[in-house]
mmCIF file of C-alpha atoms in Angstrom:
data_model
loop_
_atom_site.group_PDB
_atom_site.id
_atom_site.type_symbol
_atom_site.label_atom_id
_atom_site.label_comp_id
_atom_site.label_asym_id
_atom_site.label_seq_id
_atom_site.Cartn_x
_atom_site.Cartn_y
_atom_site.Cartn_z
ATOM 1 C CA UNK A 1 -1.650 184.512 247.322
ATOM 2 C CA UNK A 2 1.034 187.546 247.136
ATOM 3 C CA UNK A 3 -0.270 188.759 250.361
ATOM 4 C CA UNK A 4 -0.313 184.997 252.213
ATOM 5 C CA UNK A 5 3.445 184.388 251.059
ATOM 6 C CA UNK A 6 4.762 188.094 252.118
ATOM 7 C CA UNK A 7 3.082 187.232 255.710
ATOM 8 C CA UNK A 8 4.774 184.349 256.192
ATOM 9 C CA UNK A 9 8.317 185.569 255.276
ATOM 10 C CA UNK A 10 7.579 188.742 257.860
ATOM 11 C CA UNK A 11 6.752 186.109 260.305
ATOM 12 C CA UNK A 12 10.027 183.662 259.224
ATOM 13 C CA UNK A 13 11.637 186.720 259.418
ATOM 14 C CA UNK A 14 10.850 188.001 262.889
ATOM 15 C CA UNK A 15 9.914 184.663 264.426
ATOM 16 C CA UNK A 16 12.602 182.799 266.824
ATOM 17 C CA UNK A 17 14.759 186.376 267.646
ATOM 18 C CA UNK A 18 13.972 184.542 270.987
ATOM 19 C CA UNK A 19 16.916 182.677 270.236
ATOM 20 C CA UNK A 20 15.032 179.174 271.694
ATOM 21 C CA UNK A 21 15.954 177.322 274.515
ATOM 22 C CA UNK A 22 17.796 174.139 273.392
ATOM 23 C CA UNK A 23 20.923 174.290 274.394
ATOM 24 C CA UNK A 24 22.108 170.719 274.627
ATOM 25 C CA UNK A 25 24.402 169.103 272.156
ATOM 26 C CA UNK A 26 23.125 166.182 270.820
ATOM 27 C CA UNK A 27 23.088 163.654 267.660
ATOM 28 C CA UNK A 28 21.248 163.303 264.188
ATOM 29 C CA UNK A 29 18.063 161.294 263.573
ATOM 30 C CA UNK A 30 20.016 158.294 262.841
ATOM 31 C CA UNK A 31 22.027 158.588 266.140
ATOM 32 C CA UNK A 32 25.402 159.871 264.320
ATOM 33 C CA UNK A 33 26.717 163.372 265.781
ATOM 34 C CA UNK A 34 24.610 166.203 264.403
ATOM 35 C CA UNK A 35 26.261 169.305 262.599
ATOM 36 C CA UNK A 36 26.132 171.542 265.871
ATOM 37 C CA UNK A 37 27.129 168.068 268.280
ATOM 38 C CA UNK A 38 28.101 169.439 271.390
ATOM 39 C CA UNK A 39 27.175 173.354 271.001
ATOM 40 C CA UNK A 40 23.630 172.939 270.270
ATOM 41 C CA UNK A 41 23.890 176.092 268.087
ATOM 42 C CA UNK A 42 23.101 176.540 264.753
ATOM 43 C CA UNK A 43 25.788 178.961 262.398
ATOM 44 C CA UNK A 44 24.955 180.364 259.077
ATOM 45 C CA UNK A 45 26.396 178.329 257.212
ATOM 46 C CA UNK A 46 24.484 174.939 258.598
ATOM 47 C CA UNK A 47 21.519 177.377 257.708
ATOM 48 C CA UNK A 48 22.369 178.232 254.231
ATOM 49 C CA UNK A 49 23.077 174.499 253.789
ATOM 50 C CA UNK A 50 18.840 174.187 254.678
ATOM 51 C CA UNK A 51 16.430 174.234 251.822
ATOM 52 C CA UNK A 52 13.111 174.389 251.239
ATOM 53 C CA UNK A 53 11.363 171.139 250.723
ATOM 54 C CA UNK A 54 13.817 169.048 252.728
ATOM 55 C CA UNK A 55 11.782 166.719 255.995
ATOM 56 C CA UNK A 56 12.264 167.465 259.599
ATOM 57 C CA UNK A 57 15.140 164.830 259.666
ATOM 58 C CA UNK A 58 17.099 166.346 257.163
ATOM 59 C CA UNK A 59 17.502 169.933 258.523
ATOM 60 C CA UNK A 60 17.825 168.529 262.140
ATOM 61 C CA UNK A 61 20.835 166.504 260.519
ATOM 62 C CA UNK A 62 22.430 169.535 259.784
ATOM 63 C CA UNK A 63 21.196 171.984 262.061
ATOM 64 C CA UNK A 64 21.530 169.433 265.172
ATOM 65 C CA UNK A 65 18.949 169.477 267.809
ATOM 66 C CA UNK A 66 16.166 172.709 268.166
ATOM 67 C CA UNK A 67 12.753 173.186 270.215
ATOM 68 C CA UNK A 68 9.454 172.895 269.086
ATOM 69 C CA UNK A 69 8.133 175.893 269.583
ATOM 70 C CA UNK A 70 5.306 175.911 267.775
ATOM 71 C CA UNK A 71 2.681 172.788 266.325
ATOM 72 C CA UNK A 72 -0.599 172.799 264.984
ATOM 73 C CA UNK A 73 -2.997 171.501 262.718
ATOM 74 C CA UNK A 74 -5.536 174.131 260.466
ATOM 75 C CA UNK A 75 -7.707 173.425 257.566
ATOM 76 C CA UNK A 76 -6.117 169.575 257.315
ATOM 77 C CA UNK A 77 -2.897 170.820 257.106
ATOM 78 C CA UNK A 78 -0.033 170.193 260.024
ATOM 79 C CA UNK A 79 2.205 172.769 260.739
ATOM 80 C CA UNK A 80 5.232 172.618 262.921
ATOM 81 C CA UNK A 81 7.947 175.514 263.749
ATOM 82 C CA UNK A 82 11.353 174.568 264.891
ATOM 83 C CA UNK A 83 13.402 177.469 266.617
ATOM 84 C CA UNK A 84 17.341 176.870 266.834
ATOM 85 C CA UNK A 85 19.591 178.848 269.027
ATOM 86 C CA UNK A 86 22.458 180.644 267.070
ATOM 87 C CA UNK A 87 26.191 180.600 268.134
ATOM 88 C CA UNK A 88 26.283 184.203 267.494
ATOM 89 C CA UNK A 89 25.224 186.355 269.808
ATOM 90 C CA UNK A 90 20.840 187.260 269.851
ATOM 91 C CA UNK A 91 21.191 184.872 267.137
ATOM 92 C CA UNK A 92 18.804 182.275 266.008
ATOM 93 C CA UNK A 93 16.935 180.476 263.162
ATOM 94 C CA UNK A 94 13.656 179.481 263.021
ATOM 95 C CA UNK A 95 12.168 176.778 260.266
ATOM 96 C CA UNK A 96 8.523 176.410 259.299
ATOM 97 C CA UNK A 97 7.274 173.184 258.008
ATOM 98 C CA UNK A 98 3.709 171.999 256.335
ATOM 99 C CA UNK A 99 2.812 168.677 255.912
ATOM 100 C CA UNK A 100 6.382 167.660 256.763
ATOM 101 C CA UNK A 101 8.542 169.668 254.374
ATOM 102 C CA UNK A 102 10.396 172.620 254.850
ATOM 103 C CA UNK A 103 7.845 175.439 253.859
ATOM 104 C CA UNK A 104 10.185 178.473 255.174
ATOM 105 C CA UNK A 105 13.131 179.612 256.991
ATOM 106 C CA UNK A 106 14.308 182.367 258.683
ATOM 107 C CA UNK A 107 17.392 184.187 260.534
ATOM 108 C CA UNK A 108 17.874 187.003 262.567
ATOM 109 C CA UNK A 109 22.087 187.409 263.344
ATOM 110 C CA UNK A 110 23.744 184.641 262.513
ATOM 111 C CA UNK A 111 25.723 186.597 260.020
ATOM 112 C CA UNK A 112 27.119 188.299 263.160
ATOM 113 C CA UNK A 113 28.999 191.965 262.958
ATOM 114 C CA UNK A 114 29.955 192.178 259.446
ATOM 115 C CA UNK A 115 25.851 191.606 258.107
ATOM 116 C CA UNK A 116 25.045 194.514 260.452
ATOM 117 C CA UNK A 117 27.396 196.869 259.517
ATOM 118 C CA UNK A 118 25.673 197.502 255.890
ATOM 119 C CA UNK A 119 25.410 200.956 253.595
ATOM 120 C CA UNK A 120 21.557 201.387 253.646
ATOM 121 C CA UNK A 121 20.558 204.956 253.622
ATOM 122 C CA UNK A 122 16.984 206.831 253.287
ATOM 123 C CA UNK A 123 17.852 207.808 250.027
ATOM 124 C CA UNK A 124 18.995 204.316 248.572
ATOM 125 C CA UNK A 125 15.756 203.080 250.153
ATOM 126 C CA UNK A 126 13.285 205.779 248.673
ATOM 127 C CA UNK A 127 15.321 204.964 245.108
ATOM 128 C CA UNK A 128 13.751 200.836 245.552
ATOM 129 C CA UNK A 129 10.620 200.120 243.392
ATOM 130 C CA UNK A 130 8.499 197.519 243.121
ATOM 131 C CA UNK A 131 8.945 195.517 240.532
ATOM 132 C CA UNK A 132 12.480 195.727 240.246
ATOM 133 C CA UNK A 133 14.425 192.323 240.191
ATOM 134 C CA UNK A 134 16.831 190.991 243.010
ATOM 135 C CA UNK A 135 19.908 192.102 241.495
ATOM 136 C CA UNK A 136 18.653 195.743 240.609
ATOM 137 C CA UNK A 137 17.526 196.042 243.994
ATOM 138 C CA UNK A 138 20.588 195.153 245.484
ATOM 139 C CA UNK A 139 22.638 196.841 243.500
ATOM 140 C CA UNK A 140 20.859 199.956 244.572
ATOM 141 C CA UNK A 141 20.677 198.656 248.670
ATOM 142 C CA UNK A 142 24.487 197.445 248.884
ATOM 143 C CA UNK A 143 25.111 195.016 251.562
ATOM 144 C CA UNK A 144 22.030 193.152 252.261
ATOM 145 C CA UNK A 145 21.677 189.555 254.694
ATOM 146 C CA UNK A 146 19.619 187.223 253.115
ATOM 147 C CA UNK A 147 17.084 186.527 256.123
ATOM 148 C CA UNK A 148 14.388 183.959 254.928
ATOM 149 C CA UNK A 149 13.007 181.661 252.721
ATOM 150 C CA UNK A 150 9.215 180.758 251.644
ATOM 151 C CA UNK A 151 7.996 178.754 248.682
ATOM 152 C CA UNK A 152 3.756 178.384 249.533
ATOM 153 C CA UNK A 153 1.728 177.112 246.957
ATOM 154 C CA UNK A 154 3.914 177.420 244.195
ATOM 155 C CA UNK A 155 5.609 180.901 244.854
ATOM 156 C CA UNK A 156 8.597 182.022 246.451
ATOM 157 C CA UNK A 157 9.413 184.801 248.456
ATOM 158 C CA UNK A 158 13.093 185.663 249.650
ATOM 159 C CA UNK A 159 13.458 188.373 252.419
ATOM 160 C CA UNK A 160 16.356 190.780 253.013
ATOM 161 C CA UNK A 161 17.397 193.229 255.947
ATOM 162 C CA UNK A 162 19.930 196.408 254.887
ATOM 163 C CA UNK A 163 21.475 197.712 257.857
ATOM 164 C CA UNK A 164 22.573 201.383 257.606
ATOM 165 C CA UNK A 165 26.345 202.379 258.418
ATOM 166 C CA UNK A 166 25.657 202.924 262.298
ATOM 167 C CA UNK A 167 23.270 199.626 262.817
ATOM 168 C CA UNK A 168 21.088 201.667 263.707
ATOM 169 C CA UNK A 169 18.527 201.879 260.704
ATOM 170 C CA UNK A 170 17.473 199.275 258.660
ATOM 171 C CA UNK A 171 15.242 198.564 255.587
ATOM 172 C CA UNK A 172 13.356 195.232 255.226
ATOM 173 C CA UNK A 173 12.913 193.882 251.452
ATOM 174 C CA UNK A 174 10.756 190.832 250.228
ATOM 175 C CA UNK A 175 10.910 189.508 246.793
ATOM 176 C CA UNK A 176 8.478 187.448 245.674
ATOM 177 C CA UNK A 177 9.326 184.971 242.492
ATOM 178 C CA UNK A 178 12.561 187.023 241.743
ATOM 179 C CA UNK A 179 10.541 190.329 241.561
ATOM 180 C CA UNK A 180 10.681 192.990 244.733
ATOM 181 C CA UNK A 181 7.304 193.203 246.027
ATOM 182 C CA UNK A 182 7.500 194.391 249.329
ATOM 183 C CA UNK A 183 10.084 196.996 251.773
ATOM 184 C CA UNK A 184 9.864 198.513 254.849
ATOM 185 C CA UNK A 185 12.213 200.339 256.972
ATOM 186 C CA UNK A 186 12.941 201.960 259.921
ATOM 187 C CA UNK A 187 15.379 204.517 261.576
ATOM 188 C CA UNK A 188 17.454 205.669 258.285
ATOM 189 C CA UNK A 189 18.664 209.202 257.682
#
């Protein structure tokens, strides 16, 4: 189960840096303007407002028109992935649902300059441990972006990218029901 829910928030996490195609304004389900009317782009903070659980009609309410980009049926259950284009630059979400309800989320950008301009170092990430909670870990990391959301099967997972100083390095962290469970990096000194 660990393994299944730190695959799909690697996925969440990397899926939709395309950035989607969508570009068109547009309006809600219920034919009122959408969050992101006229841009067609989603910002953070329409994607902080998205939680797990919620239908496709709810997020597109607040995120305003995306593109399919992905929809399939396995094992009885139907999946569907939405990607929306951010307004920041090679920015975009991308939103995962089963059965109909939100089942992850993920971002890559739409904090813009200040979430890539972090503190992460080699030796702040060689200091991380599994096991440790979300606030130990960050207190160790520094400034972190919060960069997706999975709840599968009764577990949640919450991923993380630490940007070093230059924005050049970065360390990837998933936590998994509070606890860190998984990190990766790449380029730190």
């Amino acid at each position: 189960m660990l393994v299944l829910v730190v695959i799909v928030v690697l996925v969440v996490s990397v899926g939709g840096s395309d950035g989607g195609k969508d570009e068109s304004g547009g309006s809600g389900p219920s034919g009122t303007p959408s969050a992101s009317a006229g841009k067609g782009r989603i910002t953070k903070e329409m994607y902080d407002r998205v939680r797990t659980g919620m239908t496709e009609r709810e997020v597109t309410a607040i995120t305003g028109p995306c593109e399919s980009s992905a929809e399939d049926e396995v094992a009885g259950v139907r999946g569907k992935v939405l990607t929306c284009r951010g307004a920041a630059a090679f920015s975009a979400a991308t939103f995962t649902f089963s059965d109909g309800r939100l089942a992850a989320k993920g971002q890559v950008g739409l904090g813009g300059d200040a979430a890539r301009k972090g503190s992460m170092t080699k030796e702040k990430y060689d200091r991380l441990r599994t096991g440790m909670s979300l606030a130990e870990a960050l207190a160790v990391a520094g400034t972190c972006e919060k960069d997706s959301d999975t709840d599968v099967a009764g577990s949640s997972a919450t991923g993380y990218t630490c940007t070093s100083a230059d924005g050049l390095g970065n360390a990837s962290l998933v936590f998994t029901d509070g606890k860190l469970t998984a990190k990766a990096q790449t380029g730190l000194e």
